[in-house]
PDB file of C-alpha atoms and ligand atoms in Angstrom:
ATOM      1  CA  UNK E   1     -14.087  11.731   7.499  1.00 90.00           C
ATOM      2  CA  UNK E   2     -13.911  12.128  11.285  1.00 90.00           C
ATOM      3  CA  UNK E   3     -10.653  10.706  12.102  1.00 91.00           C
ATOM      4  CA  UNK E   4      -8.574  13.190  14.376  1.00 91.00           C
ATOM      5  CA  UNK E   5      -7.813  11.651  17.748  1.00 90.00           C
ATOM      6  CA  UNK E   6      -8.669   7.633  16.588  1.00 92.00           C
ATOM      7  CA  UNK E   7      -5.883   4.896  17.284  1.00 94.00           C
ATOM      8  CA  UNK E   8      -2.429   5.105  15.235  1.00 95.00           C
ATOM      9  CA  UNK E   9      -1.385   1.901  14.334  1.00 96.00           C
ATOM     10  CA  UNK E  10       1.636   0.884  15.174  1.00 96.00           C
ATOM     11  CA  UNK E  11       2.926  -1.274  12.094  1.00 97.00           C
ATOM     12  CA  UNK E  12       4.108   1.528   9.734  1.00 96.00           C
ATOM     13  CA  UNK E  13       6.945   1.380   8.466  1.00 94.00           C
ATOM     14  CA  UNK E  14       8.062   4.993   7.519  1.00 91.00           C
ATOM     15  CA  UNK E  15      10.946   4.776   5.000  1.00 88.00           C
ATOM     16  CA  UNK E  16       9.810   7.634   3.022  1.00 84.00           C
ATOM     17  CA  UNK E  17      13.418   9.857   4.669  1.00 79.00           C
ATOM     18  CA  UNK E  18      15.684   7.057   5.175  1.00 74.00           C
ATOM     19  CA  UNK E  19      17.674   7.643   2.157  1.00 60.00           C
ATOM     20  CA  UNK E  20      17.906   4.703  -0.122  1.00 50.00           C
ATOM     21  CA  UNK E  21      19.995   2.637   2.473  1.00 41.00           C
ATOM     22  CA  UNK E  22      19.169   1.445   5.441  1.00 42.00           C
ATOM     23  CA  UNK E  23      21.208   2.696   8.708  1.00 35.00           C
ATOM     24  CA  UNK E  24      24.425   0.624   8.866  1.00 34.00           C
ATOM     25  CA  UNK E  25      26.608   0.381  11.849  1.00 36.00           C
ATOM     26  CA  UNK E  26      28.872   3.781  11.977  1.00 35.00           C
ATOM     27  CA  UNK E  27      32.176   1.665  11.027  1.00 35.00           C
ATOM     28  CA  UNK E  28      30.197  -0.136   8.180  1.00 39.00           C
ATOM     29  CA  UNK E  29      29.271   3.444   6.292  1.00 41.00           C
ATOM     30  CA  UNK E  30      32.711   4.155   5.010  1.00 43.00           C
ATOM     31  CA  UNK E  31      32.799   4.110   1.295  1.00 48.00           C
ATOM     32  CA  UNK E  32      35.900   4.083  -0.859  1.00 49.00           C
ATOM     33  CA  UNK E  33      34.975   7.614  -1.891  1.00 52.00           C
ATOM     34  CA  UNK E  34      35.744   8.760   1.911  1.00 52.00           C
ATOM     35  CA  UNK E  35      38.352   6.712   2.597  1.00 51.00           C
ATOM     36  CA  UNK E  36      40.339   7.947  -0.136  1.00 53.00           C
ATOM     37  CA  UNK E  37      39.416  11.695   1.140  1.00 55.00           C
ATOM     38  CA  UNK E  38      40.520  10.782   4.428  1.00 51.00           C
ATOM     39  CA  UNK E  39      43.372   9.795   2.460  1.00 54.00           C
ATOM     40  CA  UNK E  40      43.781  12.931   0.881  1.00 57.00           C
ATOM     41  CA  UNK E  41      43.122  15.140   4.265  1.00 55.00           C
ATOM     42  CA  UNK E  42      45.480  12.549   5.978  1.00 54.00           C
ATOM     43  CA  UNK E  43      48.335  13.395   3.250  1.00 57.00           C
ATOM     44  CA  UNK E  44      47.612  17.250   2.748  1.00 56.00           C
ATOM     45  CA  UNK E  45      47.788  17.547   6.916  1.00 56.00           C
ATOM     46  CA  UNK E  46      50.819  15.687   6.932  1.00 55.00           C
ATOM     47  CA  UNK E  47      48.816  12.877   9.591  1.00 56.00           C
ATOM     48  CA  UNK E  48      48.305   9.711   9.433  1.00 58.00           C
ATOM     49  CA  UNK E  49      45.706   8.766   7.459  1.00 56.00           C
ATOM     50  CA  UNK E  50      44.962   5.614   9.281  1.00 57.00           C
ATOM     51  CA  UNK E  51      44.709   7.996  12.783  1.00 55.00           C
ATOM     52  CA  UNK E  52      42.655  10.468  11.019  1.00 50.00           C
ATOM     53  CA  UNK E  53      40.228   6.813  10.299  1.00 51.00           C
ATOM     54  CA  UNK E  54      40.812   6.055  13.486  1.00 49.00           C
ATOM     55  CA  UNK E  55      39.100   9.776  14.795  1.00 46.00           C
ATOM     56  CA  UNK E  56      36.035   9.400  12.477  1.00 43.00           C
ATOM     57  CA  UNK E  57      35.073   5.744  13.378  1.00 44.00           C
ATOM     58  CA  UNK E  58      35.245   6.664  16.443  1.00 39.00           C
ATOM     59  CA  UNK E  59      33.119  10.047  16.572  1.00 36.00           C
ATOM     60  CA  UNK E  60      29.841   8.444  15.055  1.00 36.00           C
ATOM     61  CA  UNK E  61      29.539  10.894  12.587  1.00 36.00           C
ATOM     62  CA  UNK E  62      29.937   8.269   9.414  1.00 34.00           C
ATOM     63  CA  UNK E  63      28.283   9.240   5.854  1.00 36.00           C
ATOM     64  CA  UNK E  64      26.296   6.344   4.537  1.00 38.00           C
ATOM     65  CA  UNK E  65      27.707   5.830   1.045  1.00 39.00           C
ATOM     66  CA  UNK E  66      24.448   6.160  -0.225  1.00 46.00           C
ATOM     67  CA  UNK E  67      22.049   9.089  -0.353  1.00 51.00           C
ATOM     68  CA  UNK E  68      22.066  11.173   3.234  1.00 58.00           C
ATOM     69  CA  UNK E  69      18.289  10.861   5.044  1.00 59.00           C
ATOM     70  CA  UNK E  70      15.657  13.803   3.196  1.00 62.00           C
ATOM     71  CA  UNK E  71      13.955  16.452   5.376  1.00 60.00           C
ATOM     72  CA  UNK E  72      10.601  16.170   5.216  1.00 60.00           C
ATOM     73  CA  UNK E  73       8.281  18.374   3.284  1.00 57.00           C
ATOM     74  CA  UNK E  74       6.109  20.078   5.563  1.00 52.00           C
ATOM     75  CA  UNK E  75       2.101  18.683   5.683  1.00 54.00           C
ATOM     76  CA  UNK E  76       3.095  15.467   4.926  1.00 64.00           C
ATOM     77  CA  UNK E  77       2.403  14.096   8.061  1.00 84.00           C
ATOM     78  CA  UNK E  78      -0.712  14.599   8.601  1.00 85.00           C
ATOM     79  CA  UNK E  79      -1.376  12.403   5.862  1.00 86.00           C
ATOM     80  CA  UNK E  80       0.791   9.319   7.573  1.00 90.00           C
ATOM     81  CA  UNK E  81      -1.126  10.476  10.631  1.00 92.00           C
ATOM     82  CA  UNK E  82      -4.129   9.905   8.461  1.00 92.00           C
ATOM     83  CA  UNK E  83      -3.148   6.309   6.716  1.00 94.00           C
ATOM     84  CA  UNK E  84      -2.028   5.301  10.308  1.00 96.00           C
ATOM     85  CA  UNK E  85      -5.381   5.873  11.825  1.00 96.00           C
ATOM     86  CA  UNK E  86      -7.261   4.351   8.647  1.00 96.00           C
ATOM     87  CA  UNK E  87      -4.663   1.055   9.271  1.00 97.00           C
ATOM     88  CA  UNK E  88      -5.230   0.828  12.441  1.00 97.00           C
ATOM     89  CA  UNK E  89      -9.211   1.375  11.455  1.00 97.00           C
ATOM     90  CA  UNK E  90      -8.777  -2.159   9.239  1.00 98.00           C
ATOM     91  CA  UNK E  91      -7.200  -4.109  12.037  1.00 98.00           C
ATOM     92  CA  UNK E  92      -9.697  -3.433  14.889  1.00 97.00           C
ATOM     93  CA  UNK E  93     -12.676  -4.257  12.073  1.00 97.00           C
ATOM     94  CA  UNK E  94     -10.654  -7.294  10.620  1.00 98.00           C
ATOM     95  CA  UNK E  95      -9.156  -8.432  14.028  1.00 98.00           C
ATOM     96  CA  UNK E  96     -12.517  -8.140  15.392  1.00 97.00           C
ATOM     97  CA  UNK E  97     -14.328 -10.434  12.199  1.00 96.00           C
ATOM     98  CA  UNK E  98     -11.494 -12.653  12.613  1.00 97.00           C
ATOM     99  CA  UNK E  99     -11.763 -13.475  15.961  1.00 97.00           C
ATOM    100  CA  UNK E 100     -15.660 -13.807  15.477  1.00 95.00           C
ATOM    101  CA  UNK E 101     -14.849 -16.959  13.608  1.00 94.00           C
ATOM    102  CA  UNK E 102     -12.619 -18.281  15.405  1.00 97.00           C
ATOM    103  CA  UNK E 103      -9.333 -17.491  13.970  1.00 96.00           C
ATOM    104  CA  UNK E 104      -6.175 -14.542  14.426  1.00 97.00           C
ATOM    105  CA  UNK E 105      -6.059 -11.968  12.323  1.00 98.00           C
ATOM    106  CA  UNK E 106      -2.533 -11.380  11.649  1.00 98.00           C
ATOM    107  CA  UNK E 107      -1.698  -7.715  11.007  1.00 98.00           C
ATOM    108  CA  UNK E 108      -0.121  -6.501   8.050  1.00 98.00           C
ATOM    109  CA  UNK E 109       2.691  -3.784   8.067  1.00 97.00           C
ATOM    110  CA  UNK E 110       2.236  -0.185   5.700  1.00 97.00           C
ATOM    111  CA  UNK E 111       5.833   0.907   4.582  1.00 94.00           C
ATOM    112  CA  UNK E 112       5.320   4.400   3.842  1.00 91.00           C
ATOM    113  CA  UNK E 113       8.099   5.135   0.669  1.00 85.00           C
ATOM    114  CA  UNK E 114       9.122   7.166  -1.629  1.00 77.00           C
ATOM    115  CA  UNK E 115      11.091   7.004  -5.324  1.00 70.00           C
ATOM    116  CA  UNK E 116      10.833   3.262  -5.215  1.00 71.00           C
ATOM    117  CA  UNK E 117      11.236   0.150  -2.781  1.00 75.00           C
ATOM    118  CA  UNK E 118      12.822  -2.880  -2.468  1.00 75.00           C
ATOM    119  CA  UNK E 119      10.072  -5.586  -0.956  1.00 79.00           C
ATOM    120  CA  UNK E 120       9.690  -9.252  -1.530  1.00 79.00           C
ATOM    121  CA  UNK E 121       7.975  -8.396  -5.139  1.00 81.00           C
ATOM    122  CA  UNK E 122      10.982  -7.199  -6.569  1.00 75.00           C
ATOM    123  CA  UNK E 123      12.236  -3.739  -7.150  1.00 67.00           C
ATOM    124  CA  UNK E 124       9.109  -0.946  -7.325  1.00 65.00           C
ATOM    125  CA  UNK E 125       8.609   2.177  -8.505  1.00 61.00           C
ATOM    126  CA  UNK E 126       6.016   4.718  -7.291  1.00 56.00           C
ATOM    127  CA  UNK E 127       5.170   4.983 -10.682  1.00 55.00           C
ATOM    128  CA  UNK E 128       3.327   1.635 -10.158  1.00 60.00           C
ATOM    129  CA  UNK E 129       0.960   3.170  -7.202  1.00 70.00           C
ATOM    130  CA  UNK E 130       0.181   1.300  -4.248  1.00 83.00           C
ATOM    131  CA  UNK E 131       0.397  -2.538  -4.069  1.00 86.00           C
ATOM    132  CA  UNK E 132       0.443  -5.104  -1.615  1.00 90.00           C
ATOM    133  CA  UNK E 133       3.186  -7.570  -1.327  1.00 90.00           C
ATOM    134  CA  UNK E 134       2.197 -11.281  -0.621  1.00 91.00           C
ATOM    135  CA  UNK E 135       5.718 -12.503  -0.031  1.00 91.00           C
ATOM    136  CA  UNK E 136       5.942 -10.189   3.118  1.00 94.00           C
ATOM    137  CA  UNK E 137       2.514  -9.264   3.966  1.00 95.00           C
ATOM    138  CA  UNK E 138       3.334  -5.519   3.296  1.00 94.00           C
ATOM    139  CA  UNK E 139       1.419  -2.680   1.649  1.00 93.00           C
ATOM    140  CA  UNK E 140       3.510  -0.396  -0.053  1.00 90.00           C
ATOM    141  CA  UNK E 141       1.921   3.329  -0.309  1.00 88.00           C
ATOM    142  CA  UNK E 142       3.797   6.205  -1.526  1.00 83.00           C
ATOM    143  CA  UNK E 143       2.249   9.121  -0.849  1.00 78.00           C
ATOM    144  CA  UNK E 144       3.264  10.815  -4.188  1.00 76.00           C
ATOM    145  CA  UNK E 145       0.044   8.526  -5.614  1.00 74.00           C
ATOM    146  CA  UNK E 146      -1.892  10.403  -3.401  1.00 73.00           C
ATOM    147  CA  UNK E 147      -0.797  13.118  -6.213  1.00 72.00           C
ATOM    148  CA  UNK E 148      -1.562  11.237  -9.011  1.00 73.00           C
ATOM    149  CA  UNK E 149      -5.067  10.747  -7.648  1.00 74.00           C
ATOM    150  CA  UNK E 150      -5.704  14.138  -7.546  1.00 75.00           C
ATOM    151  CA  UNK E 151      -4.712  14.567 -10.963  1.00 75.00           C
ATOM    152  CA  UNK E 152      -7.130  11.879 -11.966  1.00 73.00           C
ATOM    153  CA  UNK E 153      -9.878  14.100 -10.276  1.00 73.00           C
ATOM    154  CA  UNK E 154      -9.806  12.096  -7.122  1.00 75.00           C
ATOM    155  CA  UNK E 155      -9.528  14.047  -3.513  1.00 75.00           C
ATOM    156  CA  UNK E 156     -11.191  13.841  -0.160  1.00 79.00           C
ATOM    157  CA  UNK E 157      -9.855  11.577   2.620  1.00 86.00           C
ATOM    158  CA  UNK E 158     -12.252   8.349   2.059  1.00 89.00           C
ATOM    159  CA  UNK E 159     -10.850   8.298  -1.270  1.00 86.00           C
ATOM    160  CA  UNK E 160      -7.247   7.515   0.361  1.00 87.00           C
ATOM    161  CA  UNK E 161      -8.845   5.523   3.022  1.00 92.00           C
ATOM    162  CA  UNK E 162     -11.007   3.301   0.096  1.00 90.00           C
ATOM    163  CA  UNK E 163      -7.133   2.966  -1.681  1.00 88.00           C
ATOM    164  CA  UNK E 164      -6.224   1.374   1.758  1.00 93.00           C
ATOM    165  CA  UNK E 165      -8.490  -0.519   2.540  1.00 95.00           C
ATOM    166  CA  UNK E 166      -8.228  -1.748  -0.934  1.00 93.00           C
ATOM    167  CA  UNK E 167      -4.584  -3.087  -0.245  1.00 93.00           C
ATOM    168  CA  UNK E 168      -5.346  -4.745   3.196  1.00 97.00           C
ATOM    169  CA  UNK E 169      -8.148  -6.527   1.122  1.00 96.00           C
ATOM    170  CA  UNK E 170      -5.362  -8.001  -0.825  1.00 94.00           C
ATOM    171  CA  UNK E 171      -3.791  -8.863   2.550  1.00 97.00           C
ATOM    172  CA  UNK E 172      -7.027 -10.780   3.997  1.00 98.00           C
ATOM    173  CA  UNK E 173      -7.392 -12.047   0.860  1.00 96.00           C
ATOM    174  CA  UNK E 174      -3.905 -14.112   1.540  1.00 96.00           C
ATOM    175  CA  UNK E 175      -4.011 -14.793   4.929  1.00 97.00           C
ATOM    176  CA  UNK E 176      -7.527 -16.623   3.802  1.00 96.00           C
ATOM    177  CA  UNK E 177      -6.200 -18.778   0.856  1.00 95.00           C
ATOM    178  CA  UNK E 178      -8.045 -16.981  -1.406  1.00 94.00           C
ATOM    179  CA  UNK E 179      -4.320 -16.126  -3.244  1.00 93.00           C
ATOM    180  CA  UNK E 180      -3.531 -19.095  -3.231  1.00 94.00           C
ATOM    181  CA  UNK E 181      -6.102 -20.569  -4.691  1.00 92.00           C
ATOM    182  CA  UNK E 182      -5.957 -17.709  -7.392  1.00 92.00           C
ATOM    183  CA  UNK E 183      -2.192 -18.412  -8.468  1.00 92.00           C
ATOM    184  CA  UNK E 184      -3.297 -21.919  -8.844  1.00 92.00           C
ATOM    185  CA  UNK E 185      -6.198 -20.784 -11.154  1.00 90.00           C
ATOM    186  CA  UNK E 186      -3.929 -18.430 -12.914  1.00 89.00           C
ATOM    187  CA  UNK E 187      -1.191 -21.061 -13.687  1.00 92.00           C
ATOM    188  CA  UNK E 188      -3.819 -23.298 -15.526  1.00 92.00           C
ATOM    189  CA  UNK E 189      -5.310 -20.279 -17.078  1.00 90.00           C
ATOM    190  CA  UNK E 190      -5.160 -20.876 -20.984  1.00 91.00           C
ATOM    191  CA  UNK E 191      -5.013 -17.496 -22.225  1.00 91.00           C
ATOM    192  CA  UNK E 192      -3.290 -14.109 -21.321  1.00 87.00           C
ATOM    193  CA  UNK E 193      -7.190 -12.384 -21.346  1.00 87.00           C
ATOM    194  CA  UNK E 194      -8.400 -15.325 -18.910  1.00 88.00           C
ATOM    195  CA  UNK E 195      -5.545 -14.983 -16.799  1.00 88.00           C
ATOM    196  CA  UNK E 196      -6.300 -11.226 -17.186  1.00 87.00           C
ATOM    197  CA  UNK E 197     -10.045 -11.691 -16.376  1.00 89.00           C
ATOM    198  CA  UNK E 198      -9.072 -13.686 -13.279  1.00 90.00           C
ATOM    199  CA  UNK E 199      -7.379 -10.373 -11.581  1.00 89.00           C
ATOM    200  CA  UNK E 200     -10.144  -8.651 -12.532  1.00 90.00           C
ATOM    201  CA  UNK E 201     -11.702 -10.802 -10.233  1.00 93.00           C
ATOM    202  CA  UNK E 202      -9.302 -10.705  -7.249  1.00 92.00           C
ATOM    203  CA  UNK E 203      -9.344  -6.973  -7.704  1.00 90.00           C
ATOM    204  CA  UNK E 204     -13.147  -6.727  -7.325  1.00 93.00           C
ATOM    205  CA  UNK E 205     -12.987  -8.966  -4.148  1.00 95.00           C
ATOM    206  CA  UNK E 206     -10.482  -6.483  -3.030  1.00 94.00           C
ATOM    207  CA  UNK E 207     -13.217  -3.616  -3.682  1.00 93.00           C
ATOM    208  CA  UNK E 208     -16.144  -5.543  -2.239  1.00 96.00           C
ATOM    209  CA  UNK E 209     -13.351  -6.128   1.155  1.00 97.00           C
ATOM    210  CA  UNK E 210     -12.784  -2.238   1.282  1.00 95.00           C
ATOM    211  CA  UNK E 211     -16.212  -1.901   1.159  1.00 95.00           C
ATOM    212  CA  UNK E 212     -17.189  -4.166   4.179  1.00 97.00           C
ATOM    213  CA  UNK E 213     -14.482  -2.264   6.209  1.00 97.00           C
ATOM    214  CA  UNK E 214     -16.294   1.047   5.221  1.00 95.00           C
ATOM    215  CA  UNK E 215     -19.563  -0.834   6.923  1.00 95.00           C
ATOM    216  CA  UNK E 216     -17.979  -2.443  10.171  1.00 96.00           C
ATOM    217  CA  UNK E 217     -15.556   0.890  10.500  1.00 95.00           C
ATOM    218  CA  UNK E 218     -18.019   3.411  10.412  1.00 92.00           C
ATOM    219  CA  UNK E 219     -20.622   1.292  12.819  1.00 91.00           C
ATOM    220  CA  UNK E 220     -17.605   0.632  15.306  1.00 88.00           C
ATOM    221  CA  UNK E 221     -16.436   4.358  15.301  1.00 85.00           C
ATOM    222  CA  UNK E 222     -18.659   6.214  13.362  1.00 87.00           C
ATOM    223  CA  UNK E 223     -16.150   7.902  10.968  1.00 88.00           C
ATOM    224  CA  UNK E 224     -18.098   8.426   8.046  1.00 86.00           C
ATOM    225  CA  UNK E 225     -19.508  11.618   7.130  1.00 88.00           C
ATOM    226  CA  UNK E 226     -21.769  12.892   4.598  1.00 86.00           C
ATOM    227  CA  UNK E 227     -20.474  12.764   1.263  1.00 86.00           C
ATOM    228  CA  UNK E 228     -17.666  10.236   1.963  1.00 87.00           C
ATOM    229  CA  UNK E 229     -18.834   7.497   0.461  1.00 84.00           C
ATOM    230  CA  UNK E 230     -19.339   9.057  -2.692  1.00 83.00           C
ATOM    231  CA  UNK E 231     -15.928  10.219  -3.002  1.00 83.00           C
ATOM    232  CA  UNK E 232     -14.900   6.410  -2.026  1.00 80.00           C
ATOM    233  CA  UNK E 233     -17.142   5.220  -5.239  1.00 81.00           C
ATOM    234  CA  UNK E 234     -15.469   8.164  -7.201  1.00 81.00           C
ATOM    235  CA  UNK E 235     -12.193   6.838  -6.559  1.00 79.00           C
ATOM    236  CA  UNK E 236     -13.171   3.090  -6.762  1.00 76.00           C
ATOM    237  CA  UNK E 237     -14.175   4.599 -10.800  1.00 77.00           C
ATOM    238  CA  UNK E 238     -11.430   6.800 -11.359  1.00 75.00           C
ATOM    239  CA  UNK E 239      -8.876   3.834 -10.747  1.00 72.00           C
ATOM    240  CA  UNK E 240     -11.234   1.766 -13.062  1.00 66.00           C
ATOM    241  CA  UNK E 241      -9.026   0.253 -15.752  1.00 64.00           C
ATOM    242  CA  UNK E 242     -11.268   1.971 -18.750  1.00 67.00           C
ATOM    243  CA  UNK E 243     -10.992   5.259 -16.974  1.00 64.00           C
ATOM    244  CA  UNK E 244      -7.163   4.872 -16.995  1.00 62.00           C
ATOM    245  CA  UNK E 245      -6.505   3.627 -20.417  1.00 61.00           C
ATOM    246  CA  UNK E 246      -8.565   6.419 -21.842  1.00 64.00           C
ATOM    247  CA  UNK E 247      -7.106   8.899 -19.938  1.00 61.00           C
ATOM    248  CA  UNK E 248      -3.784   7.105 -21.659  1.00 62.00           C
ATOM    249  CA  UNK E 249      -5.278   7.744 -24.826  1.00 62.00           C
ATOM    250  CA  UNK E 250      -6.203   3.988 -25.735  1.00 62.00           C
ATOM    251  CA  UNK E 251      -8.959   2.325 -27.017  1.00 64.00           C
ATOM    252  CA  UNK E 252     -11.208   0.875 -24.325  1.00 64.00           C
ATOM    253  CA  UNK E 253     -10.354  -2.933 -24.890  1.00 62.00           C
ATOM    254  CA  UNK E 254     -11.971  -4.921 -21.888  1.00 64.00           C
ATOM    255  CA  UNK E 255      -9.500  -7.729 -22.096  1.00 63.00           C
ATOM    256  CA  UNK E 256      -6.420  -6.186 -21.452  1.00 63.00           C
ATOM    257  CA  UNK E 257      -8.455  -5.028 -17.981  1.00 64.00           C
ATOM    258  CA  UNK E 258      -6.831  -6.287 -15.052  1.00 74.00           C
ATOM    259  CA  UNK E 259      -8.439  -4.315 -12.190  1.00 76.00           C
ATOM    260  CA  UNK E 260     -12.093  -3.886 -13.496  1.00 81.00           C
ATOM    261  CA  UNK E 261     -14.374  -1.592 -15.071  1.00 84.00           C
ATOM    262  CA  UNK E 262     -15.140   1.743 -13.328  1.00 84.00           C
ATOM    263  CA  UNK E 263     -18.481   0.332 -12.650  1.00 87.00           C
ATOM    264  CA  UNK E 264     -17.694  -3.288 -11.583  1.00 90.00           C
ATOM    265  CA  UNK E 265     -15.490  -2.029  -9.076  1.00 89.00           C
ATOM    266  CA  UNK E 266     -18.181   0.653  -8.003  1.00 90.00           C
ATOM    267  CA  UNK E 267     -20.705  -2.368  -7.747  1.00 92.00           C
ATOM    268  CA  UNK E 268     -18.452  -4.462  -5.784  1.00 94.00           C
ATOM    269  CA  UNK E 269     -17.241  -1.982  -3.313  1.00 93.00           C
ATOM    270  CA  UNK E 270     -21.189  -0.920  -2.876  1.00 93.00           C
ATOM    271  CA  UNK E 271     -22.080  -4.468  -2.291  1.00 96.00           C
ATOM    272  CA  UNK E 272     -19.591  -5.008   0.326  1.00 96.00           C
ATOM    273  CA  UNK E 273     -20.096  -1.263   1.700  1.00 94.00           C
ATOM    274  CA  UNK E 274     -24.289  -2.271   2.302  1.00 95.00           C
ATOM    275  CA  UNK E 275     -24.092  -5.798   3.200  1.00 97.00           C
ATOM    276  CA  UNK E 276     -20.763  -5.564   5.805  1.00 97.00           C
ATOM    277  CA  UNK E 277     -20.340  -9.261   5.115  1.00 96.00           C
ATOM    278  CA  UNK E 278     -17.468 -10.660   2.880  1.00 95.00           C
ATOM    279  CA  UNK E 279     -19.754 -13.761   1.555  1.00 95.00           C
ATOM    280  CA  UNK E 280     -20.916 -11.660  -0.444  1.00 97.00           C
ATOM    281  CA  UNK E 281     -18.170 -10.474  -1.954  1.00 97.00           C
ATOM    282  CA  UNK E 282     -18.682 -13.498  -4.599  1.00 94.00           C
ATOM    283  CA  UNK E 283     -16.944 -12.155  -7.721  1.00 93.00           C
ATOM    284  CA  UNK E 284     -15.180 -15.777  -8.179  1.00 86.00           C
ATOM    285  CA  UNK E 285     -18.412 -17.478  -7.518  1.00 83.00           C
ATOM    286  CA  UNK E 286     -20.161 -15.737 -10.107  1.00 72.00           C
ATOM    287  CA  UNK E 287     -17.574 -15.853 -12.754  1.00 70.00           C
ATOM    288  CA  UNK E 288     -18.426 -19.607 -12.207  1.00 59.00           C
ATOM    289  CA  UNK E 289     -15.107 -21.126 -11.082  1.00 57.00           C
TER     290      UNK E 289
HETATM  291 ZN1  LIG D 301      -5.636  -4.329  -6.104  1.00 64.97          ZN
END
């Protein structure tokens, strides 16, 4: 992909160093583990203890009580240079087809993590891969899946970028209703494999979305070079649900499939990919809903 020197976006949200807690106010990071050392120091030094508090409130040097901020690994930012641009790739093509009809396209964050996130769905961890978060209109990547993909025989940059786009699909897919309207489907569903074949079908709208991206980015900016599509359609199979249960060791069994066949969700993103236009990104209509 050509993407050095494109637009950064400027709604991630890099947690990945942060240390499980957020930055507190200096006077609010004083555990009972350091208070009783300041205690100790206070007693051993023959000083007040409460002066010696006093000092290191003051100094702005407090320890969070939880885990101290990570240094980063070296090379990983190029790759949150890379998901930045590729955000910031799927709001100028969805601001753009928003505003076309009429209508704001409001832009979802990317929170960047690592070891597992608190979000508005609960308590994740990167175990789970990427997801997007309806609740807050976030997409949660950890770049450790990035790993996993590799391992799975997936690597090239459209192959990230088609995992993306993937997620903000989920994201137009709410601001549109279509979520919505899915939940309500869902809770009158009358079995766990029709409730199961009903995020099959959000997840192949979700393919056929990346795939109209692919279209409108690479005709806006041209970013698309040879070969990258196939690796996008090699990573839309490898995260097929048949590829990943037998690569679990299981028995293909179609309805416990909740993101689609390797080839359904090559299909879908293909059809979205050629025609740039998310009518026809059908999959509900044709499950005849
Ligand atoms: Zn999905």
């Amino acid at each position: 992909m050509r993407w050095r020197g494109e637009r950064q976006s400027g709604n991630v949200e890099d947690v990945r160093y942060e240390g499980s807690a957020r930055r507190l106010p200096t006077g609010m990071k004083l555990g009972g583990g350091m208070t009783l050392l300041l205690l100790v120091v206070g007693l051993l030094l023959g000083q007040n203890p409460l002066q010696l508090l006093q000092i290191f409130l003051q100094s702005d040097i407090g320890v969070s009580t939880d885990s101290q901020p990570r240094p980063r690994p070296a090379g990983d930012d190029e790759a949150a240079q890379f998901v930045s641009v590729i955000l910031a790739s799927t709001e100028d093509v969805w601001g753009k087809m928003f505003s076309s009809a009429g209508q704001r396209y409001p832009e979802p964050k990317l929170v960047l993590f690592s070891d597992g996130i608190e979000s508005a769905c609960g308590m994740n961890s990167s175990a789970t891969g990427p997801f997007y978060c309806p609740g807050d209109q976030k997409v949660y990547l950890d770049l450790g899946f990035l790993k996993e993909l590799h391992r799975l025989g997936v690597s090239g940059d459209f192959a990230v970028a088609y995992v993306i786009a993937h997620e903000v699909g989920h994201h137009v897919q709410n601001v549109t209703g279509t979520e919505r309207q899915f939940r309500q489907y869902q809770s009158q569903a009358r079995s766990q494999e029709q409730a199961n074949a009903l995020s099959v079908l959000m997840e192949l709208q979700a393919d056929c979305y990346a795939g109209v991206w692919a279209n409108h980015a690479d005709s806006q900016r041209h970013i698309l070079e040879q070969g990258d599509v196939e690796e996008g359609l090699n990573a839309a199979a490898a995260i097929g649900d048949d590829r990943m249960q037998k690569m679990a060791g299981r028995r293909v069994n179609p309805d416990g499939f909740t993101h689609g066949s390797s080839q359904q969700r090559v299909q879908w993103f293909r059809t979205g990919m050629q025609s740039g236009d998310i009518n026809t990104c059908t999959t509900f209509k044709q499950a005849e809903l």
